[in-house]
Coordinates of N, CA and C in Angstrom, one line a residue:
M1 N 18.9 -61.4 -11.8 CA 18.3 -61.7 -13.2 C 18.5 -60.6 -14.1
Y2 N 19.2 -60.9 -15.1 CA 19.5 -59.9 -16.2 C 18.2 -59.3 -16.9
R3 N 18.1 -58.1 -17.1 CA 16.9 -57.4 -17.7 C 17.4 -57.1 -19.2
I4 N 16.4 -57.7 -20.2 CA 16.7 -57.7 -21.6 C 15.6 -56.8 -22.1
Y5 N 16.0 -55.5 -22.8 CA 15.0 -54.9 -23.3 C 14.7 -55.1 -24.9
I6 N 13.9 -55.5 -25.6 CA 13.7 -56.0 -26.8 C 12.9 -55.1 -27.7
V7 N 13.4 -54.4 -28.7 CA 13.1 -53.3 -29.5 C 12.9 -53.9 -30.8
E8 N 11.9 -54.7 -31.2 CA 11.5 -55.3 -32.4 C 9.9 -55.2 -32.7
D9 N 9.8 -54.6 -33.9 CA 8.3 -54.3 -34.2 C 7.6 -55.6 -34.8
D10 N 8.2 -56.8 -35.1 CA 7.5 -58.0 -35.4 C 7.1 -58.7 -34.2
K11 N 6.0 -58.6 -33.8 CA 5.5 -59.3 -32.6 C 5.9 -60.7 -32.4
G12 N 5.7 -61.6 -33.6 CA 6.1 -63.0 -33.5 C 7.6 -63.2 -33.3
I13 N 8.6 -62.4 -33.9 CA 10.0 -62.4 -33.7 C 10.2 -62.0 -32.1
A14 N 9.7 -60.8 -31.7 CA 9.9 -60.6 -30.5 C 9.6 -61.3 -29.4
E15 N 8.4 -62.0 -29.5 CA 7.9 -62.8 -28.5 C 8.8 -64.3 -28.6
G16 N 9.2 -64.6 -29.8 CA 10.0 -65.9 -29.9 C 11.5 -65.5 -29.1
I17 N 11.9 -64.4 -29.2 CA 13.2 -64.0 -28.6 C 13.1 -64.0 -27.1
G18 N 11.6 -63.4 -26.8 CA 11.6 -63.3 -25.3 C 11.4 -64.6 -24.6
S19 N 10.5 -65.5 -25.3 CA 10.3 -66.8 -24.6 C 11.7 -67.4 -24.6
C20 N 12.5 -67.4 -25.6 CA 13.7 -68.1 -25.4 C 14.8 -67.6 -24.4
L21 N 14.7 -66.3 -24.2 CA 15.6 -65.6 -23.2 C 15.0 -65.9 -21.8
T22 N 13.8 -65.9 -21.5 CA 12.9 -66.1 -20.4 C 13.4 -67.6 -19.9
S23 N 13.5 -68.6 -20.9 CA 13.8 -69.9 -20.4 C 15.3 -70.1 -20.0
W24 N 16.1 -69.0 -20.2 CA 17.4 -68.9 -19.6 C 17.4 -68.1 -18.5
R25 N 16.2 -67.8 -17.9 CA 16.0 -67.0 -16.6 C 16.6 -65.5 -16.8
M26 N 16.2 -65.2 -17.9 CA 16.4 -63.6 -18.2 C 15.1 -62.8 -17.9
D27 N 15.1 -61.7 -17.5 CA 13.9 -60.9 -17.6 C 13.6 -60.0 -18.8
V28 N 12.3 -60.0 -19.4 CA 12.3 -59.4 -20.7 C 11.3 -58.2 -20.8
K29 N 11.5 -57.3 -21.4 CA 10.7 -56.3 -21.6 C 10.3 -55.9 -22.9
Y30 N 9.3 -55.7 -23.7 CA 9.0 -55.4 -25.2 C 9.0 -54.1 -25.2
A31 N 9.4 -53.4 -26.4 CA 9.1 -51.9 -26.6 C 7.6 -52.0 -27.1
A32 N 6.9 -51.3 -26.7 CA 5.2 -51.2 -27.0 C 5.0 -50.1 -27.7
D33 N 5.5 -48.8 -27.5 CA 5.3 -47.6 -28.2 C 6.7 -47.4 -28.7
F34 N 6.7 -47.5 -30.2 CA 8.1 -47.2 -30.8 C 8.3 -45.5 -31.0
G35 N 7.5 -44.7 -30.2 CA 7.9 -43.4 -30.3 C 8.4 -43.0 -29.0
R36 N 8.5 -43.7 -27.9 CA 9.2 -43.5 -26.6 C 10.0 -44.7 -26.2
V37 N 10.8 -45.2 -27.1 CA 11.7 -46.3 -26.7 C 12.8 -45.8 -25.7
I38 N 13.3 -44.4 -25.7 CA 14.1 -44.0 -24.5 C 13.4 -43.8 -23.2
D39 N 12.3 -43.4 -23.3 CA 11.6 -43.4 -21.9 C 11.4 -44.8 -21.2
D40 N 11.0 -45.8 -22.1 CA 10.8 -47.1 -21.6 C 12.3 -47.9 -21.2
F41 N 13.4 -47.3 -22.0 CA 14.8 -47.8 -21.6 C 15.1 -47.2 -20.2
E42 N 14.8 -46.0 -20.0 CA 15.3 -45.2 -18.7 C 14.5 -45.8 -17.6
E43 N 13.3 -46.2 -17.8 CA 12.3 -46.7 -16.8 C 12.8 -48.2 -16.5
Y44 N 13.2 -48.9 -17.3 CA 13.4 -50.3 -17.1 C 14.8 -50.7 -16.7
R45 N 15.7 -49.7 -17.4 CA 17.3 -49.7 -16.8 C 17.6 -51.3 -17.2
P46 N 17.6 -51.7 -18.4 CA 18.1 -53.0 -19.0 C 19.6 -53.2 -19.0
H47 N 20.0 -54.4 -18.8 CA 21.3 -54.8 -19.1 C 21.8 -55.0 -20.3
L48 N 21.0 -55.2 -21.2 CA 21.3 -55.4 -22.6 C 20.0 -54.9 -23.4
V49 N 20.3 -54.5 -24.6 CA 19.2 -53.8 -25.5 C 19.4 -54.9 -26.8
L50 N 18.2 -55.6 -27.3 CA 18.2 -56.1 -28.6 C 17.5 -55.1 -29.6
L51 N 18.1 -54.6 -30.4 CA 17.8 -53.5 -31.2 C 17.5 -53.8 -32.8
D52 N 16.2 -53.7 -33.3 CA 16.1 -54.0 -34.8 C 16.6 -52.6 -35.3
I53 N 16.9 -52.6 -36.8 CA 17.2 -51.5 -37.4 C 15.8 -50.7 -38.0
K54 N 15.0 -51.5 -38.7 CA 13.8 -50.9 -39.2 C 12.6 -51.0 -38.4
L55 N 12.1 -49.8 -37.8 CA 11.2 -49.6 -36.9 C 10.3 -48.5 -37.3
P56 N 9.2 -48.6 -36.7 CA 8.0 -47.4 -37.0 C 8.7 -46.1 -36.4
F57 N 8.4 -45.1 -36.9 CA 8.7 -43.7 -36.4 C 10.3 -43.4 -36.8
M58 N 11.1 -43.9 -36.0 CA 12.7 -43.8 -35.9 C 13.2 -44.9 -36.0
D59 N 14.2 -45.1 -36.9 CA 14.9 -46.3 -37.0 C 15.7 -46.9 -35.8
G60 N 16.4 -48.0 -35.9 CA 17.2 -48.3 -34.6 C 18.6 -47.7 -34.4
Y61 N 19.0 -47.0 -35.5 CA 20.1 -46.1 -35.4 C 19.8 -44.9 -34.7
H62 N 18.8 -44.2 -34.8 CA 18.3 -43.2 -34.0 C 18.4 -43.5 -32.6
W63 N 17.7 -44.8 -32.2 CA 17.4 -45.1 -30.8 C 18.9 -45.6 -30.1
C64 N 19.8 -46.0 -30.9 CA 21.0 -46.3 -30.6 C 21.8 -45.0 -30.0
R65 N 21.6 -44.0 -30.9 CA 22.4 -42.9 -30.5 C 21.8 -42.2 -29.3
E66 N 20.5 -42.2 -29.3 CA 19.7 -41.7 -28.0 C 20.1 -42.3 -26.8
I67 N 20.1 -43.8 -26.7 CA 20.6 -44.4 -25.5 C 22.0 -44.2 -25.4
R68 N 22.8 -44.1 -26.2 CA 24.4 -43.8 -26.0 C 24.5 -42.6 -25.4
K69 N 23.5 -41.6 -25.6 CA 23.5 -40.2 -24.7 C 23.5 -40.5 -23.4
V70 N 22.8 -41.6 -22.6 CA 22.6 -41.7 -21.4 C 23.2 -43.1 -20.7
S71 N 23.7 -43.9 -21.7 CA 24.0 -45.2 -21.0 C 25.0 -45.8 -22.0
D72 N 25.9 -46.6 -21.2 CA 26.9 -47.6 -22.2 C 26.4 -49.0 -22.2
V73 N 25.2 -49.1 -22.0 CA 24.7 -50.6 -21.9 C 24.8 -51.1 -23.2
P74 N 25.3 -52.4 -23.2 CA 25.4 -53.2 -24.4 C 24.3 -53.2 -25.5
I75 N 24.4 -53.0 -26.7 CA 23.4 -53.0 -27.5 C 23.8 -54.1 -28.6
L76 N 22.7 -55.0 -28.9 CA 23.0 -56.1 -29.9 C 22.0 -55.6 -31.0
F77 N 22.3 -55.4 -32.3 CA 21.5 -55.3 -33.3 C 20.9 -56.6 -33.8
I78 N 19.7 -56.5 -34.1 CA 19.1 -57.7 -34.9 C 18.3 -57.0 -36.1
S79 N 18.7 -57.8 -37.4 CA 18.2 -57.2 -38.6 C 18.4 -58.1 -39.7
S80 N 17.4 -57.9 -40.6 CA 17.5 -58.7 -41.9 C 18.3 -57.7 -42.8
A81 N 18.7 -56.5 -42.6 CA 19.5 -55.9 -43.4 C 20.9 -55.8 -42.9
A82 N 21.6 -57.0 -43.5 CA 22.7 -57.6 -42.8 C 24.0 -57.3 -43.9
D83 N 23.8 -56.2 -44.7 CA 25.0 -56.0 -45.5 C 25.9 -55.3 -44.9
N84 N 27.2 -55.3 -45.3 CA 28.3 -54.7 -44.7 C 28.2 -53.3 -44.2
M85 N 27.4 -52.5 -45.0 CA 27.1 -51.2 -44.7 C 26.4 -51.1 -43.4
N86 N 25.4 -51.7 -43.5 CA 24.5 -51.7 -42.1 C 25.3 -52.2 -40.8
I87 N 26.0 -53.2 -41.2 CA 26.7 -53.7 -40.0 C 27.7 -52.8 -39.4
V88 N 28.6 -52.2 -40.3 CA 29.5 -51.3 -40.0 C 28.9 -49.9 -39.4
M89 N 27.9 -49.6 -40.0 CA 27.0 -48.4 -39.4 C 26.5 -48.7 -37.9
A90 N 26.1 -49.8 -37.8 CA 25.5 -50.3 -36.5 C 26.7 -50.0 -35.4
M91 N 27.8 -50.7 -35.9 CA 28.9 -50.7 -34.9 C 29.3 -49.2 -34.7
N92 N 29.3 -48.4 -35.8 CA 29.9 -46.9 -35.7 C 28.8 -46.1 -34.7
M93 N 27.7 -46.5 -34.7 CA 26.7 -45.9 -34.0 C 26.8 -46.2 -32.4
G94 N 27.4 -47.0 -32.2 CA 27.6 -47.6 -30.7 C 27.0 -49.0 -30.4
G95 N 26.8 -49.7 -31.3 CA 26.3 -51.2 -31.3 C 27.4 -51.9 -30.8
D96 N 27.3 -53.0 -30.0 CA 28.3 -53.9 -29.5 C 28.5 -55.2 -30.4
D97 N 27.4 -55.5 -31.0 CA 27.4 -56.7 -31.9 C 26.2 -56.7 -32.8
F98 N 26.0 -57.6 -33.9 CA 25.1 -57.7 -34.9 C 24.9 -59.1 -35.1
I99 N 23.4 -59.3 -35.3 CA 23.1 -60.7 -35.6 C 21.8 -60.7 -36.7
S100 N 22.1 -61.4 -37.8 CA 21.3 -61.2 -39.0 C 20.2 -62.1 -38.9
K101 N 18.9 -61.8 -39.3 CA 17.9 -62.4 -39.4 C 17.8 -63.2 -40.8
P102 N 17.2 -64.3 -40.9 CA 16.7 -65.3 -39.7 C 17.9 -65.7 -39.1
F103 N 17.8 -65.9 -37.7 CA 18.9 -66.5 -36.7 C 18.4 -67.8 -36.1
D104 N 19.5 -68.6 -35.9 CA 19.2 -69.9 -34.7 C 19.2 -69.1 -33.3
Q105 N 18.1 -69.6 -32.6 CA 17.9 -68.9 -31.3 C 19.2 -69.3 -30.6
S106 N 19.6 -70.6 -30.5 CA 21.0 -70.9 -29.6 C 22.0 -70.1 -30.0
V107 N 22.2 -69.6 -31.2 CA 23.2 -68.5 -31.5 C 23.1 -67.2 -31.0
L108 N 21.7 -66.7 -30.9 CA 21.4 -65.6 -30.3 C 21.6 -65.6 -28.9
V109 N 21.2 -66.7 -28.1 CA 21.5 -66.8 -26.8 C 23.1 -66.9 -26.3
A110 N 23.7 -67.6 -27.2 CA 25.1 -67.6 -27.1 C 25.7 -66.2 -27.2
K111 N 25.2 -65.5 -28.2 CA 25.7 -64.1 -28.2 C 25.4 -63.1 -27.1
V112 N 24.1 -63.3 -26.7 CA 23.6 -62.4 -25.6 C 24.5 -62.8 -24.2
Q113 N 24.7 -64.1 -23.9 CA 25.5 -64.6 -22.8 C 27.0 -64.1 -22.8
A114 N 27.5 -64.0 -24.2 CA 28.9 -63.7 -24.2 C 29.1 -62.2 -23.8
I115 N 28.1 -61.4 -24.3 CA 28.0 -59.9 -24.1 C 28.0 -59.7 -22.7
L116 N 26.8 -60.4 -22.1 CA 26.6 -60.2 -20.4 C 28.1 -60.5 -19.7
R117 N 28.6 -61.4 -20.1 CA 29.7 -61.9 -19.4 C 31.0 -61.0 -19.5
R118 N 31.0 -60.4 -20.8 CA 32.0 -59.3 -20.9 C 31.7 -58.1 -20.2
T119 N 30.5 -57.8 -20.1 CA 30.0 -56.5 -19.4 C 30.0 -56.6 -17.9
Y120 N 29.4 -57.6 -17.5 CA 29.1 -57.7 -16.1 C 29.9 -58.9 -15.5
D121 N 31.0 -58.4 -15.0 CA 32.0 -59.5 -14.4 C 31.7 -60.2 -13.1
F122 N 30.3 -59.9 -12.6 CA 30.1 -60.7 -11.4 C 28.6 -60.9 -11.3
G123 N 28.0 -61.8 -11.9 CA 26.6 -62.0 -12.0 C 25.7 -60.8 -12.3
Q124 N 24.6 -60.8 -11.8 CA 23.6 -59.9 -12.2 C 23.5 -58.7 -11.4
N125 N 24.4 -57.7 -11.8 CA 24.5 -56.5 -11.0 C 23.7 -55.1 -11.4
D126 N 23.3 -54.4 -10.7 CA 23.0 -53.0 -11.3 C 24.2 -52.3 -11.1
M127 N 24.3 -51.1 -11.9 CA 25.6 -50.4 -11.8 C 25.8 -49.9 -10.6
M128 N 25.0 -49.4 -9.7 CA 25.2 -48.7 -8.4 C 24.4 -49.5 -7.5
I129 N 25.0 -49.8 -6.5 CA 24.2 -50.5 -5.3 C 24.5 -49.5 -4.0
R130 N 23.5 -49.1 -3.4 CA 23.5 -48.4 -2.2 C 23.2 -48.8 -1.0
A131 N 24.0 -48.5 0.1 CA 23.5 -48.9 1.5 C 24.3 -48.1 2.5
A132 N 23.4 -47.6 3.5 CA 24.1 -46.7 4.5 C 24.7 -45.6 4.2
G133 N 24.3 -44.9 3.0 CA 24.9 -43.7 2.5 C 26.0 -43.8 1.5
A134 N 26.5 -45.1 1.3 CA 27.6 -45.6 0.6 C 27.0 -46.0 -0.9
V135 N 27.8 -45.7 -1.8 CA 27.4 -46.3 -3.3 C 28.7 -47.1 -3.6
L136 N 28.4 -48.5 -4.2 CA 29.2 -49.3 -4.8 C 29.0 -49.3 -6.1
N137 N 30.1 -48.8 -6.9 CA 30.1 -48.6 -8.5 C 30.5 -50.1 -9.1
T138 N 29.6 -50.9 -9.6 CA 30.1 -52.2 -10.0 C 30.7 -52.0 -11.6
D139 N 30.8 -50.8 -12.0 CA 31.5 -50.4 -13.1 C 33.0 -50.5 -13.0
D140 N 33.5 -49.7 -12.0 CA 34.9 -49.6 -11.8 C 35.3 -50.2 -10.3
N141 N 34.4 -50.8 -9.6 CA 34.8 -51.5 -8.4 C 35.2 -50.6 -7.4
T142 N 34.6 -49.5 -7.4 CA 35.0 -48.5 -6.2 C 33.7 -48.3 -5.3
L143 N 33.9 -47.7 -4.2 CA 33.0 -47.3 -3.1 C 33.0 -45.9 -3.0
T144 N 31.8 -45.0 -3.1 CA 31.8 -43.6 -2.8 C 31.1 -43.3 -1.5
Y145 N 31.6 -42.6 -0.6 CA 30.9 -42.2 0.7 C 31.4 -40.8 0.9
E146 N 30.3 -40.1 1.1 CA 30.4 -38.5 1.4 C 31.3 -37.7 0.4
G147 N 31.2 -38.1 -0.8 CA 31.8 -37.5 -1.8 C 33.3 -38.0 -2.1
K148 N 33.7 -39.1 -1.2 CA 35.2 -39.6 -1.3 C 35.1 -41.0 -2.1
K149 N 35.9 -41.2 -3.2 CA 35.9 -42.6 -3.8 C 36.8 -43.3 -3.2
I150 N 36.5 -44.6 -2.7 CA 37.6 -45.5 -2.0 C 37.9 -46.7 -2.8
E151 N 39.1 -46.8 -3.1 CA 39.4 -48.0 -4.2 C 39.5 -49.3 -3.2
L152 N 39.0 -50.3 -3.8 CA 38.8 -51.7 -3.1 C 39.6 -52.7 -3.8
S153 N 40.2 -53.5 -2.9 CA 41.0 -54.8 -3.7 C 39.7 -55.6 -4.3
R154 N 40.2 -56.6 -5.2 CA 39.2 -57.4 -5.9 C 38.4 -58.3 -4.7
N155 N 39.2 -58.8 -3.8 CA 38.3 -59.5 -2.8 C 37.4 -58.6 -1.8
E156 N 37.8 -57.3 -1.5 CA 37.1 -56.4 -0.7 C 36.0 -56.1 -1.4
Y157 N 35.9 -55.9 -2.8 CA 34.8 -55.5 -3.6 C 33.7 -56.8 -3.6
R158 N 34.4 -57.8 -3.9 CA 33.5 -59.0 -4.1 C 32.8 -59.4 -2.7
I159 N 33.3 -59.2 -1.5 CA 32.6 -59.3 -0.5 C 31.7 -58.3 0.0
L160 N 32.1 -57.1 -0.4 CA 31.2 -56.0 -0.1 C 29.9 -56.0 -1.0
L161 N 30.1 -56.5 -2.4 CA 29.0 -56.5 -3.1 C 28.0 -57.4 -2.8
V162 N 28.5 -58.6 -2.2 CA 27.4 -59.7 -1.7 C 26.8 -59.3 -0.6
L163 N 27.5 -58.5 0.4 CA 26.8 -58.0 1.6 C 26.0 -56.8 1.3
M164 N 26.4 -56.1 0.3 CA 25.3 -54.9 0.0 C 24.2 -55.3 -0.7
K165 N 24.3 -56.3 -1.4 CA 23.0 -56.9 -2.2 C 22.1 -57.6 -1.2
N166 N 22.8 -58.1 -0.1 CA 21.8 -58.7 0.9 C 21.9 -58.0 2.1
K167 N 21.8 -56.8 1.9 CA 21.8 -55.8 3.2 C 20.7 -56.2 4.1
N168 N 21.0 -56.1 5.5 CA 20.0 -56.4 6.5 C 19.7 -57.9 6.6
K169 N 20.5 -58.8 5.9 CA 20.3 -60.1 5.9 C 21.8 -60.9 6.2
V170 N 21.6 -61.8 7.0 CA 22.9 -62.4 7.6 C 23.5 -63.3 6.2
V171 N 24.6 -63.2 6.0 CA 25.4 -63.8 5.0 C 26.4 -64.9 5.6
S172 N 26.1 -66.2 5.2 CA 27.0 -67.2 5.9 C 28.3 -67.1 5.5
R173 N 29.2 -67.4 6.2 CA 30.8 -67.7 5.8 C 30.9 -68.5 4.5
E174 N 29.9 -69.6 4.6 CA 30.2 -70.5 3.4 C 29.8 -69.8 2.1
K175 N 28.9 -68.9 2.2 CA 28.5 -68.2 0.9 C 29.6 -67.1 0.5
L176 N 30.2 -66.6 1.6 CA 31.2 -65.5 1.2 C 32.4 -66.4 0.6
M177 N 32.9 -67.5 1.1 CA 33.9 -68.3 0.7 C 33.6 -68.9 -0.7
E178 N 32.5 -69.2 -1.1 CA 32.0 -69.6 -2.4 C 32.1 -68.5 -3.3
T179 N 31.9 -67.1 -3.0 CA 32.0 -66.1 -3.7 C 33.5 -65.7 -4.1
L180 N 34.4 -66.0 -3.1 CA 35.8 -65.7 -3.4 C 36.4 -66.8 -4.3
W181 N 35.8 -68.1 -4.0 CA 36.2 -69.3 -4.7 C 36.1 -69.0 -6.2
E182 N 35.1 -68.3 -6.8 CA 34.9 -68.2 -8.1 C 35.9 -67.2 -8.7
T183 N 36.9 -66.7 -7.9 CA 37.8 -65.9 -8.4 C 39.2 -66.6 -8.9
D184 N 39.0 -68.1 -8.7 CA 39.8 -69.0 -8.9 C 41.2 -69.0 -8.0
C185 N 41.0 -68.5 -6.9 CA 41.8 -68.5 -5.8 C 41.4 -69.2 -4.6
Y186 N 42.4 -70.1 -3.9 CA 41.8 -70.8 -2.7 C 41.5 -70.2 -1.8
V187 N 40.5 -70.5 -1.0 CA 40.0 -69.5 0.2 C 39.6 -70.5 1.3
D188 N 40.2 -70.4 2.5 CA 39.8 -71.3 3.7 C 39.4 -70.2 4.5
E189 N 39.0 -70.7 5.7 CA 38.3 -70.0 6.9 C 39.1 -68.8 7.2
N190 N 40.5 -69.0 7.4 CA 41.5 -68.1 7.8 C 41.7 -67.0 6.8
T191 N 41.6 -67.3 5.5 CA 41.9 -66.3 4.5 C 40.6 -65.5 4.4
L192 N 39.5 -65.9 4.6 CA 38.0 -65.1 4.6 C 38.1 -64.3 6.0
T193 N 38.6 -64.8 7.0 CA 38.8 -63.6 8.0 C 39.8 -62.6 7.8
V194 N 40.9 -62.9 7.1 CA 41.7 -61.9 6.9 C 41.1 -60.8 6.0
N195 N 40.3 -61.4 5.1 CA 39.8 -60.3 3.9 C 38.8 -59.7 4.7
I196 N 38.0 -60.2 5.4 CA 36.9 -59.4 6.1 C 37.8 -58.2 7.1
A197 N 38.7 -58.8 7.8 CA 39.3 -57.6 8.5 C 39.9 -56.6 7.8
R198 N 40.5 -56.8 6.7 CA 41.2 -55.7 5.6 C 39.8 -54.9 5.2
L199 N 38.7 -55.4 4.8 CA 37.6 -54.7 4.2 C 37.2 -53.8 5.4
R200 N 37.2 -54.2 6.6 CA 36.7 -53.5 7.8 C 37.5 -52.3 7.9
K201 N 38.8 -52.4 7.9 CA 39.8 -51.4 8.1 C 39.8 -50.4 7.0
T202 N 39.5 -50.8 5.8 CA 39.4 -49.9 4.6 C 38.0 -49.0 4.9
L203 N 36.8 -49.6 5.2 CA 35.7 -48.8 5.7 C 35.8 -48.0 6.7
E204 N 36.6 -48.5 7.8 CA 36.9 -47.6 9.0 C 37.5 -46.3 8.6
S205 N 38.5 -46.6 7.7 CA 39.3 -45.3 7.3 C 38.5 -44.4 6.5
A206 N 37.4 -44.7 5.9 CA 36.5 -44.1 5.1 C 35.4 -43.4 5.8
G207 N 35.3 -43.8 7.1 CA 34.1 -43.1 8.0 C 33.1 -44.2 8.1
L208 N 33.5 -45.3 7.7 CA 32.2 -46.3 7.8 C 32.5 -47.6 8.8
A209 N 33.0 -47.1 10.0 CA 33.1 -48.2 11.0 C 32.0 -48.8 11.4
N210 N 32.2 -50.0 11.8 CA 31.1 -51.0 12.3 C 30.0 -51.2 11.3
L211 N 30.2 -51.1 9.9 CA 29.2 -51.3 8.8 C 29.0 -52.7 8.9
I212 N 30.1 -53.6 8.9 CA 29.8 -55.0 8.8 C 29.9 -55.6 10.1
K213 N 28.9 -56.3 10.6 CA 28.9 -57.0 11.9 C 28.9 -58.5 11.8
T214 N 29.4 -59.1 12.9 CA 29.8 -60.5 12.8 C 28.5 -61.1 13.6
K215 N 27.8 -62.2 13.1 CA 26.9 -62.8 13.8 C 27.4 -64.2 14.1
F216 N 28.0 -64.3 15.3 CA 28.7 -65.7 15.6 C 27.6 -66.8 15.4
G217 N 28.3 -67.8 14.8 CA 27.8 -69.1 14.6 C 26.9 -69.0 13.1
S218 N 26.8 -67.6 12.6 CA 26.0 -67.5 11.4 C 26.8 -67.0 10.2
G219 N 27.5 -66.0 10.4 CA 28.1 -65.1 9.4 C 28.2 -63.7 9.6
Y220 N 28.0 -62.8 8.6 CA 28.0 -61.3 8.7 C 26.8 -60.7 8.2
I221 N 26.6 -59.5 8.6 CA 25.5 -58.6 8.0 C 26.0 -57.4 7.9
L222 N 25.5 -56.6 7.0 CA 25.7 -55.3 6.7 C 24.3 -54.7 7.0
E223 N 24.3 -53.8 8.1 CA 23.0 -53.3 8.4 C 22.9 -51.9 7.9
A224 N 21.7 -51.6 7.3 CA 21.5 -50.1 6.6 C 20.0 -49.8 6.8
E225 N 19.8 -48.7 7.2 CA 18.3 -48.2 7.3 C 17.7 -48.1 6.0
E226 N 18.3 -47.6 4.9 CA 17.6 -47.4 3.7 C 17.4 -48.6 2.9

């Protein structure tokens, strides 16, 4: 579930946006203290920020700069100050898009979904997923273990992502084939077996032998204590 952080001081507008996004199965958090927006941001770790320009204490430009010091998370400005100067300034400060008030909620949802699709190429991911001492970076599709970065093929990454997100749970072959099917390439039982074998070889060469275990008749499991 994507996490959306709404920084809007008009409670009615904020709750209207939140209700709309929640209906699209997104998780929403509202800024409550406009003096500690960055603290809430770092605690919540959202996938996208909806940021008004005119705010109490500090304006949206200030908070955009503060967020950009610690994160590349997409920022969508929402403001009634929709003149060219403000739009250009919002983009120059690090914003990814701008929507003018008043706006149709369907347009807002379309913009939010488009940004999420562009930014997160495989569902609802955290940027770093950890298991068995290894860290999968969903930003550049690499795995890091004991200080070494391991390059993964597209299929290796997608298989490992599903297994790490479901660590200590059996993932069926059908689920993994569906995952690879989403890449628009045909996948059959043998293709999956070959890809699993290649992934195991890659992991073994990095010192992660036997990380993926076969559960005959069920699928595969990535076992990790943490």
